[in-house]
Amino acid sequence: MSFVTIENVFQTYDDRPILERVNVEVDEGQFMSVVGASGCGKSTFLRLLLAQEQPTRGQVRVADAPPAMEPGLDRGIVFQKYSVFPHLTVRENIIAGESFRHRWGRLFGAERRDALTRADETLVRIGLDHVADAYPATLSGGMQQRLAIGQALVAKPRILLLDEPFGALDPGTRLNMHDFLQNLRAETGMTVFMVTHDLEEAFKLGDRVLVFDKPRWDPNDPTLYGATITYDFDARDGGIPFQTLKEETHVLHSA
Amino acid sequence: MRLINIKPGRASASLLMLLPFAAVLIAYAIGSEIRLSENPSDKLLPAPGTIWDTAVRLTTEADRRSGRILFWHDTWASLKRLGLGIGISAFTALVIGLLIGLLPLMRSFLSQFVAVLSMIPPLALLPILFIVFGLGELSKVVLIVVGTLPFLIRDLSQRTLEIPQELLVKAQTLGASSWVIAIRVALPQVLPRLIQGVRLSLGPAWLFLIAAEAIASDLGLGYRIFLVRRYLAMDVILTYVIWITFLAFVIDWALRWISRRTFPWMETGL
């Protein structure tokens, strides 16, 4: 039984189709990269997964629960920017991952002390312990995204959604972030959906790469048809699917 | 070198800053001198020295009839009205602004209503306020509230709407309820805007205060100015005007200082 089931999903804004007939099943723990040209509904797809929007037709189910009506604890999200709370310090941002579900959005007494200890452990793990008391605006882009991912993971979501998380970072920082994300994934075994523009990144990190494109195209009215998943690559084992390599083949080494 | 690229140094910046103040003072002194040399009992432009003497007398000598130093009583009465009015206005605007900004239901319900209300000229309501609330303190405070509230509500609801949608979604994925989003995400981000809005509202608030005091009062800075107008006591009027300006400036400066101290995460000073 698949973990995330997307069944015959259509999404239309004001009669303008964005997504058509999207079907995909994802197992728990898979890393899904989502690529495609601009305006091909990648971000819409992510918003549907997040339950920020409801599909016009079809449904998105996670772990066989009924379709969610609004974003909740089971889905974590990291956007390209504005992903951390600017008015909270780095440590408070991490604690927010635990405290926001409570009635006052704060923790008190022993609970707070425990959360502080855990937050400091998390900060060490994501390499931000030296800036725990700084405000996010003073951090670099890469550090802010590390914080955003750490914050999302503290809430222990069942799936993690990344919307072009490294799009605004320089190439060197981006490579560090890849290592960071791969380590975190190895630790948590979480199901991840990542929208990206960078194909190399998509194949490097993903178990599967979903390509969004418009299967039909009317040159007189490009917005007439919506996009769907046109390719679903298995990106494991260096992109050679359905086989576990036993010997060194000297082909397709990822950098 | 282009004019837009010429920046003053520290010393010349200070000099440029002081220049208009000095120019006004000198222009006044010259005008006063000319008038007084023609007619020593001229009342329109009293000499700077006369104003200073009046200011010292007003702030130190008690009124002969009541035995009180009216200047300080006027100041206290006016500041009380102003503070009460602005305080009530700011608090109400914060609550309603957050409601409108965060809840689409409240936005449909109230935003057009507030937009229409804000078009009513508050001074046109002054007679109604006097009739309904009497000539006491209440009507003056209410005028300040009526005059500043619609602007503050619109400002704050707009600021709340400008909070990036991403942050609200993120908070939801961390399990925050609408209430937690309001107090832990929206409120802290809107508070510095509230201070900014209050700073902008202080001008109108003084206007409404002085207008209300001028019409019906027995104490207050605006009342005193309009009272001594009958005697053409320019020295008293000017003292009060300078004092009001000074108070407004200090309040503005204090609000900015509070904003900087309380919200260090706002990178740029407001």
Coordinates of C-alpha atoms in Angstrom, one line a residue:
Chain A
M1 CA 0.0 0.0 0.0
S2 CA 1.5 3.3 -1.0
F3 CA 2.0 6.0 1.6
V4 CA 1.0 9.1 -0.4
T5 CA -1.7 8.5 -3.0
I6 CA -2.5 11.2 -5.6
E7 CA -5.5 10.1 -7.5
N8 CA -6.7 11.6 -10.8
V9 CA -6.1 15.2 -9.5
F10 CA -7.2 18.2 -11.6
Q11 CA -6.6 21.8 -10.5
T12 CA -8.2 24.7 -12.3
Y13 CA -8.0 28.5 -11.5
D14 CA -10.8 30.5 -12.9
D15 CA -11.5 28.0 -15.7
R16 CA -7.7 27.9 -16.5
P17 CA -6.5 24.4 -16.1
I18 CA -3.1 24.1 -14.3
L19 CA -2.9 20.4 -13.6
E20 CA -4.7 17.6 -15.4
R21 CA -5.1 13.9 -14.5
V22 CA -2.2 13.7 -12.1
N23 CA -1.7 10.2 -10.7
V24 CA 1.2 9.1 -8.5
E25 CA 1.8 6.8 -5.7
V26 CA 4.7 7.2 -3.3
D27 CA 6.1 4.8 -0.8
E28 CA 7.0 5.9 2.7
G29 CA 10.6 7.1 2.9
Q30 CA 11.0 8.0 -0.8
F31 CA 12.6 11.2 -1.9
M32 CA 10.6 12.7 -4.8
S33 CA 12.2 15.4 -6.9
V34 CA 9.7 17.5 -8.9
V35 CA 11.0 19.3 -11.9
G36 CA 9.5 21.1 -14.9
A37 CA 9.4 24.4 -16.7
S38 CA 8.1 27.5 -15.0
G39 CA 4.3 27.7 -14.9
C40 CA 3.9 23.9 -15.2
G41 CA 2.1 23.5 -12.0
K42 CA 5.0 22.3 -9.8
S43 CA 4.2 24.7 -7.0
T44 CA 0.5 24.0 -7.4
F45 CA 1.2 20.3 -7.0
L46 CA 3.1 21.1 -3.8
R47 CA 0.3 23.3 -2.5
L48 CA -2.1 20.4 -3.1
L49 CA 0.2 18.1 -1.2
L50 CA 0.3 20.7 1.6
A51 CA -3.5 20.9 1.6
Q52 CA -3.2 24.7 1.3
E53 CA -5.5 24.2 -1.7
Q54 CA -8.1 21.7 -2.5
P55 CA -8.0 20.0 -6.0
T56 CA -10.9 20.8 -8.3
R57 CA -11.2 17.0 -8.9
G58 CA -9.5 14.0 -7.4
Q59 CA -7.9 13.6 -4.1
V60 CA -4.6 13.6 -2.2
R61 CA -4.3 11.1 0.6
V62 CA -1.5 10.6 3.0
A63 CA -1.3 7.3 5.0
D64 CA -4.8 6.4 4.0
A65 CA -6.2 9.2 6.1
P66 CA -9.1 11.2 4.5
P67 CA -7.9 14.1 2.4
A68 CA -6.7 17.0 4.7
M69 CA -8.6 20.3 4.4
E70 CA -5.9 22.6 5.6
P71 CA -2.1 22.5 6.4
G72 CA -1.4 20.6 9.6
L73 CA 1.3 18.9 11.7
D74 CA 1.6 15.9 9.4
R75 CA 3.1 18.0 6.6
G76 CA 6.2 20.1 7.0
I77 CA 7.2 22.8 4.5
V78 CA 10.3 24.8 3.7
F79 CA 9.8 27.6 1.2
Q80 CA 12.5 29.4 -0.8
K81 CA 12.2 32.3 1.6
Y82 CA 10.1 33.6 4.4
S83 CA 10.3 30.2 6.0
V84 CA 11.4 31.2 9.5
F85 CA 9.9 33.7 11.8
P86 CA 11.8 36.9 11.7
H87 CA 10.7 38.1 15.2
L88 CA 12.0 35.0 16.9
T89 CA 15.6 34.2 17.6
V90 CA 17.2 31.0 16.1
R91 CA 16.6 29.0 19.2
E92 CA 13.0 30.3 19.6
N93 CA 12.4 29.4 16.0
I94 CA 13.4 25.8 16.7
I95 CA 11.2 25.7 19.9
A96 CA 8.3 27.0 17.9
G97 CA 8.3 23.7 16.1
E98 CA 7.2 22.1 19.4
S99 CA 5.4 25.0 21.1
F100 CA 3.0 26.3 18.5
R101 CA 0.7 23.3 18.8
H102 CA -0.1 24.3 22.4
R103 CA -2.9 26.6 23.4
W104 CA -0.7 29.7 24.0
G105 CA 1.9 28.8 21.5
R106 CA 4.4 28.7 24.4
L107 CA 5.9 26.1 26.7
F108 CA 6.2 26.6 30.5
G109 CA 8.2 25.1 33.3
A110 CA 9.7 21.7 33.0
E111 CA 8.3 21.3 29.4
R112 CA 10.1 24.5 28.4
R113 CA 13.4 23.4 29.9
D114 CA 13.2 20.0 28.1
A115 CA 12.4 21.8 24.9
L116 CA 15.3 24.1 25.4
T117 CA 17.7 21.2 25.8
R118 CA 16.3 19.5 22.7
A119 CA 16.5 22.7 20.8
D120 CA 20.1 23.1 21.6
E121 CA 20.8 19.5 20.5
T122 CA 19.0 20.2 17.2
L123 CA 21.0 23.4 16.8
V124 CA 24.2 21.5 17.2
R125 CA 23.0 18.9 14.7
I126 CA 22.2 21.6 12.1
G127 CA 25.3 23.5 12.9
L128 CA 23.7 26.7 14.2
D129 CA 24.5 26.5 17.9
H130 CA 26.9 29.4 17.6
V131 CA 24.1 31.8 16.5
A132 CA 21.3 30.5 18.8
D133 CA 20.5 33.9 20.1
A134 CA 20.7 35.8 16.8
Y135 CA 17.7 36.9 14.7
P136 CA 17.3 35.2 11.3
A137 CA 17.8 38.4 9.4
T138 CA 21.5 38.4 10.5
L139 CA 22.1 34.8 9.1
S140 CA 23.2 33.9 5.6
G141 CA 20.8 32.4 3.2
G142 CA 22.1 28.9 3.7
M143 CA 21.9 29.2 7.5
Q144 CA 18.4 30.4 7.2
Q145 CA 17.4 27.4 5.1
R146 CA 19.1 25.0 7.5
L147 CA 17.1 26.6 10.3
A148 CA 13.9 26.3 8.3
I149 CA 14.5 22.6 7.6
G150 CA 15.5 22.0 11.3
Q151 CA 12.4 23.9 12.4
A152 CA 10.1 21.8 10.1
L153 CA 11.7 18.6 11.3
V154 CA 11.3 19.4 15.0
A155 CA 7.5 19.2 14.5
K156 CA 8.1 15.6 13.2
P157 CA 6.0 15.7 10.1
R158 CA 5.1 12.6 8.1
I159 CA 6.1 14.2 4.8
L160 CA 8.5 17.0 4.3
L161 CA 7.8 19.4 1.4
L162 CA 10.5 21.6 0.0
D163 CA 9.6 24.4 -2.5
E164 CA 12.8 25.3 -4.3
P165 CA 14.6 25.3 -0.9
F166 CA 18.1 26.0 -2.3
G167 CA 17.0 28.2 -5.3
A168 CA 18.4 31.4 -3.8
L169 CA 21.7 29.9 -2.6
D170 CA 25.1 30.1 -4.2
P171 CA 26.5 26.9 -5.7
G172 CA 28.9 26.1 -2.9
T173 CA 26.4 26.6 -0.2
R174 CA 24.0 24.5 -2.2
L175 CA 26.4 21.5 -2.2
N176 CA 26.7 21.8 1.6
M177 CA 22.9 21.9 1.9
H178 CA 22.7 18.7 -0.2
D179 CA 25.0 16.9 2.2
F180 CA 23.0 18.3 5.1
L181 CA 19.7 17.1 3.6
Q182 CA 21.1 13.7 2.8
N183 CA 22.4 13.2 6.3
L184 CA 19.1 14.3 7.8
R185 CA 17.3 11.9 5.5
A186 CA 19.5 9.0 6.4
E187 CA 18.8 9.7 10.1
T188 CA 15.0 10.2 9.8
G189 CA 14.0 8.1 6.8
M190 CA 11.3 10.7 6.0
T191 CA 9.2 11.0 2.8
V192 CA 10.3 14.1 1.0
F193 CA 8.9 16.1 -2.0
M194 CA 11.3 18.6 -3.4
V195 CA 10.4 21.1 -6.1
T196 CA 13.5 22.3 -7.9
H197 CA 14.7 24.0 -11.1
D198 CA 18.1 22.2 -10.9
L199 CA 18.0 18.9 -12.7
E200 CA 21.4 17.8 -11.4
E201 CA 20.1 18.4 -7.8
A202 CA 16.9 16.6 -8.6
F203 CA 18.7 13.4 -9.8
K204 CA 21.4 13.6 -7.1
L205 CA 19.0 13.8 -4.2
G206 CA 15.8 12.1 -5.5
D207 CA 14.8 8.4 -5.5
R208 CA 12.4 9.3 -8.2
V209 CA 12.2 12.4 -10.4
L210 CA 8.7 13.5 -11.5
V211 CA 8.7 15.8 -14.6
F212 CA 5.8 18.1 -15.1
D213 CA 4.9 19.2 -18.6
K214 CA 2.0 19.9 -20.8
P215 CA 1.2 16.8 -22.9
R216 CA -1.0 18.9 -25.2
W217 CA -0.1 22.3 -26.4
D218 CA -2.3 24.7 -28.4
P219 CA 0.1 27.3 -30.0
N220 CA -2.8 29.8 -30.3
D221 CA -3.8 29.4 -26.6
P222 CA -1.0 28.1 -24.5
T223 CA -3.1 28.2 -21.3
L224 CA -5.8 26.0 -22.8
Y225 CA -4.4 22.7 -21.4
G226 CA -2.9 21.9 -18.0
A227 CA 0.3 20.1 -17.1
T228 CA 0.7 16.6 -15.8
I229 CA 3.4 14.2 -14.9
T230 CA 5.0 13.2 -18.2
Y231 CA 8.0 11.2 -16.8
D232 CA 8.5 9.4 -13.6
F233 CA 12.2 8.4 -13.5
D234 CA 13.7 6.0 -11.1
A235 CA 16.8 7.9 -10.1
R236 CA 18.3 5.4 -7.6
D237 CA 21.5 3.5 -8.4
G238 CA 22.9 6.3 -10.5
G239 CA 19.8 6.4 -12.7
I240 CA 19.8 2.7 -13.7
P241 CA 16.5 1.4 -12.5
F242 CA 15.4 -2.0 -11.3
Q243 CA 18.9 -3.4 -10.7
T244 CA 21.3 -3.4 -7.9
L245 CA 24.7 -3.1 -9.4
K246 CA 27.1 -5.7 -8.1
E247 CA 30.2 -4.6 -9.9
E248 CA 31.8 -1.3 -10.9
T249 CA 30.4 -0.3 -14.3
H250 CA 32.3 2.9 -14.8
V251 CA 29.3 4.7 -16.2
L252 CA 27.1 7.5 -14.9
H253 CA 29.0 8.6 -11.9
S254 CA 27.3 11.4 -10.2
A255 CA 29.7 14.1 -9.3
Chain B
M1 CA 30.0 65.4 -9.9
R2 CA 26.3 64.9 -10.0
L3 CA 24.2 66.5 -7.3
I4 CA 22.6 63.2 -6.3
N5 CA 26.1 61.9 -5.4
I6 CA 27.2 64.7 -3.1
K7 CA 26.8 63.7 0.5
P8 CA 27.3 66.0 3.4
G9 CA 30.0 65.1 6.0
R10 CA 29.1 64.9 9.7
A11 CA 29.8 68.5 10.5
S12 CA 28.1 70.0 7.4
A13 CA 25.1 67.7 7.9
S14 CA 24.7 69.2 11.4
L15 CA 25.1 72.6 10.1
L16 CA 22.5 72.0 7.4
M17 CA 20.2 70.6 9.9
L18 CA 20.4 73.7 12.2
L19 CA 20.2 76.2 9.3
P20 CA 16.4 76.3 8.8
F21 CA 15.9 76.6 12.6
A22 CA 18.3 79.5 12.8
A23 CA 16.8 81.1 9.7
V24 CA 13.3 81.1 11.2
L25 CA 14.6 82.5 14.5
I26 CA 16.5 85.3 12.8
A27 CA 13.7 86.1 10.5
Y28 CA 11.3 86.4 13.4
A29 CA 13.8 88.5 15.4
I30 CA 14.2 90.9 12.5
G31 CA 10.5 91.2 11.9
S32 CA 9.8 91.7 15.6
E33 CA 12.6 94.3 15.8
I34 CA 11.1 96.2 12.8
R35 CA 7.6 96.3 14.2
L36 CA 8.7 97.2 17.7
S37 CA 10.9 100.0 16.5
E38 CA 7.8 101.6 14.8
N39 CA 5.4 100.9 17.7
P40 CA 6.9 99.8 21.0
S41 CA 3.5 98.6 22.3
D42 CA 3.0 96.3 19.2
K43 CA 1.5 93.0 20.3
L44 CA 1.8 90.9 17.1
L45 CA 5.4 90.0 17.1
P46 CA 6.7 90.2 20.7
A47 CA 10.5 90.3 21.1
P48 CA 12.2 86.9 21.7
G49 CA 13.2 88.2 25.1
T50 CA 9.6 89.0 26.0
I51 CA 8.5 85.5 25.0
W52 CA 11.3 84.1 27.2
D53 CA 10.1 86.2 30.2
T54 CA 6.5 85.2 29.6
A55 CA 7.6 81.5 29.4
V56 CA 9.4 81.8 32.7
R57 CA 6.5 83.5 34.3
L58 CA 4.0 81.0 33.0
T59 CA 6.0 78.0 34.2
T60 CA 6.9 79.3 37.6
E61 CA 4.3 81.7 38.9
A62 CA 1.0 80.6 40.2
D63 CA -2.2 82.0 38.9
R64 CA -3.4 84.8 41.3
R65 CA -7.0 83.6 41.5
S66 CA -6.6 79.8 41.7
G67 CA -3.1 79.6 43.2
R68 CA -2.1 77.0 40.7
I69 CA 0.5 77.1 38.0
L70 CA -1.9 76.9 35.1
F71 CA 0.8 76.0 32.5
W72 CA 1.5 72.6 34.1
H73 CA -2.2 71.9 34.8
D74 CA -3.0 72.7 31.2
T75 CA -0.2 70.4 30.1
W76 CA -1.3 67.6 32.3
A77 CA -5.0 67.9 31.3
S78 CA -4.1 67.8 27.6
L79 CA -1.6 65.0 27.8
K80 CA -4.2 62.9 29.8
R81 CA -6.8 63.4 27.1
L82 CA -4.3 62.7 24.3
G83 CA -2.9 59.6 26.0
L84 CA -6.3 58.2 26.8
G85 CA -7.6 58.8 23.3
I86 CA -4.6 57.5 21.5
G87 CA -4.3 54.5 23.9
I88 CA -7.9 53.4 23.4
S89 CA -7.6 54.0 19.7
A90 CA -4.4 52.0 19.4
F91 CA -5.6 49.0 21.4
T92 CA -9.0 48.9 19.5
A93 CA -7.2 49.2 16.2
L94 CA -4.8 46.4 17.1
V95 CA -7.6 44.0 17.8
I96 CA -9.8 44.9 14.9
G97 CA -6.9 45.2 12.5
L98 CA -5.7 41.7 13.4
L99 CA -9.2 40.3 13.0
I100 CA -9.6 41.9 9.6
G101 CA -6.1 41.0 8.4
L102 CA -6.2 37.4 9.5
L103 CA -9.8 36.3 9.1
P104 CA -11.4 36.4 5.7
L105 CA -14.8 36.3 7.3
M106 CA -14.1 39.5 9.3
R107 CA -12.5 41.1 6.2
S108 CA -15.8 40.7 4.3
F109 CA -17.7 41.8 7.3
L110 CA -15.8 44.9 8.4
S111 CA -13.3 46.2 5.9
Q112 CA -15.7 48.1 3.6
F113 CA -17.5 49.5 6.7
V114 CA -14.3 50.8 8.1
A115 CA -13.4 52.3 4.7
V116 CA -16.6 54.2 4.6
L117 CA -16.3 55.3 8.3
S118 CA -12.9 56.7 7.7
M119 CA -14.3 59.1 5.1
I120 CA -16.4 60.9 7.8
P121 CA -14.7 64.1 8.7
P122 CA -14.3 63.7 12.5
L123 CA -14.6 67.5 13.2
A124 CA -18.1 67.4 11.6
L125 CA -19.0 64.9 14.4
L126 CA -17.8 67.2 17.1
P127 CA -21.2 68.8 17.8
I128 CA -22.8 65.3 18.0
L129 CA -20.1 64.2 20.5
F130 CA -20.7 67.3 22.6
I131 CA -24.5 66.7 22.5
V132 CA -24.2 63.0 23.3
F133 CA -21.2 62.9 25.7
G134 CA -21.5 66.3 27.2
L135 CA -18.8 68.9 27.5
G136 CA -16.6 67.0 29.9
E137 CA -13.5 64.9 29.3
L138 CA -15.4 62.1 27.6
S139 CA -16.3 64.0 24.4
K140 CA -12.7 65.1 23.9
V141 CA -11.3 61.6 24.3
V142 CA -14.0 60.3 22.0
L143 CA -13.1 62.8 19.3
I144 CA -9.5 61.7 19.4
V145 CA -10.6 58.1 19.1
V146 CA -13.0 58.8 16.3
G147 CA -10.4 60.8 14.5
T148 CA -7.6 58.3 14.6
L149 CA -9.2 54.9 14.9
P150 CA -10.3 54.3 11.2
F151 CA -6.9 55.2 9.9
L152 CA -5.2 52.9 12.4
I153 CA -7.5 50.0 11.7
R154 CA -6.9 50.3 8.0
D155 CA -3.2 50.6 8.5
L156 CA -3.0 47.6 10.8
S157 CA -5.2 45.4 8.8
Q158 CA -3.1 46.2 5.7
R159 CA 0.1 45.4 7.6
T160 CA -1.4 42.2 8.8
L161 CA -2.3 41.3 5.2
E162 CA 1.3 42.0 4.2
I163 CA 2.7 39.3 6.5
P164 CA 4.0 36.8 4.0
Q165 CA 1.5 34.0 3.4
E166 CA 4.5 31.5 3.8
L167 CA 4.8 32.4 7.4
L168 CA 1.1 31.7 8.1
V169 CA 1.3 28.4 6.3
K170 CA 4.5 27.5 8.1
A171 CA 2.9 28.1 11.4
Q172 CA -0.1 25.9 10.4
T173 CA 2.3 23.1 9.6
L174 CA 3.7 23.5 13.1
G175 CA 0.3 22.8 14.4
A176 CA -0.6 26.4 15.4
S177 CA -4.3 27.3 15.8
S178 CA -5.8 30.6 14.5
W179 CA -5.4 32.0 18.0
V180 CA -1.7 31.0 18.3
I181 CA -1.0 32.4 14.8
A182 CA -2.6 35.7 15.9
I183 CA -0.7 36.1 19.2
R184 CA 2.7 34.4 18.2
V185 CA 3.1 35.3 14.5
A186 CA 0.9 38.2 13.6
L187 CA 0.8 40.3 16.8
P188 CA 4.6 40.5 17.2
Q189 CA 5.1 41.4 13.6
V190 CA 2.3 44.1 13.6
L191 CA 3.3 45.7 16.9
P192 CA 6.2 47.8 15.4
R193 CA 3.7 48.9 12.7
L194 CA 1.3 49.9 15.4
I195 CA 3.9 52.2 16.9
Q196 CA 4.6 53.6 13.5
G197 CA 0.9 54.1 12.9
V198 CA 0.5 55.9 16.3
R199 CA 3.4 58.2 15.4
L200 CA 1.6 59.1 12.2
S201 CA -1.7 59.6 14.1
L202 CA -0.2 61.9 16.7
G203 CA -0.5 64.9 14.4
P204 CA -4.3 64.5 13.8
A205 CA -4.7 63.6 17.5
W206 CA -3.2 66.9 18.5
L207 CA -5.4 68.7 16.0
F208 CA -8.6 67.1 17.3
L209 CA -7.5 67.7 20.9
I210 CA -6.9 71.4 20.4
A211 CA -10.1 71.8 18.4
A212 CA -12.2 70.1 21.1
E213 CA -10.5 72.1 23.8
A214 CA -10.9 75.4 21.9
I215 CA -14.6 74.9 21.8
A216 CA -15.5 73.7 25.2
S217 CA -13.1 73.3 28.1
D218 CA -11.9 75.0 31.2
L219 CA -8.4 73.6 31.2
G220 CA -5.9 72.4 28.6
L221 CA -3.3 73.7 26.2
G222 CA -5.7 74.4 23.4
Y223 CA -8.2 76.0 25.7
R224 CA -5.5 78.4 27.0
I225 CA -4.4 79.4 23.5
F226 CA -7.9 80.3 22.4
L227 CA -8.6 82.1 25.7
V228 CA -5.6 84.5 25.6
R229 CA -6.3 85.1 21.9
R230 CA -9.0 87.6 23.1
Y231 CA -6.2 89.7 24.7
L232 CA -3.9 89.3 21.7
A233 CA -1.4 87.8 24.1
M234 CA 1.0 86.6 21.4
D235 CA 3.7 85.9 23.9
V236 CA 1.5 83.4 25.7
I237 CA 0.3 81.8 22.5
L238 CA 3.8 81.5 21.1
T239 CA 5.0 79.9 24.4
Y240 CA 2.2 77.4 24.3
V241 CA 2.8 76.6 20.6
I242 CA 6.5 76.0 21.1
W243 CA 5.7 73.9 24.1
I244 CA 3.1 71.8 22.2
T245 CA 5.6 71.3 19.4
F246 CA 8.3 70.3 21.8
L247 CA 5.9 67.8 23.5
A248 CA 4.9 66.3 20.1
F249 CA 8.5 65.9 19.1
V250 CA 9.5 64.2 22.4
I251 CA 6.5 61.8 22.2
D252 CA 7.5 60.9 18.7
W253 CA 11.1 60.5 19.6
A254 CA 10.2 58.3 22.6
L255 CA 7.9 56.1 20.5
R256 CA 10.7 55.6 18.0
W257 CA 13.1 54.7 20.8
I258 CA 10.7 52.2 22.3
S259 CA 10.2 50.6 18.9
R260 CA 14.0 50.2 18.4
R261 CA 14.5 48.8 21.8
T262 CA 11.6 46.4 21.8
F263 CA 11.9 45.1 18.3
P264 CA 15.6 44.6 17.6
W265 CA 14.7 42.1 14.8
M266 CA 13.4 44.9 12.6
E267 CA 16.5 45.6 10.7
T268 CA 15.8 49.1 9.6
G269 CA 14.7 51.8 12.0
L270 CA 11.2 53.1 11.3

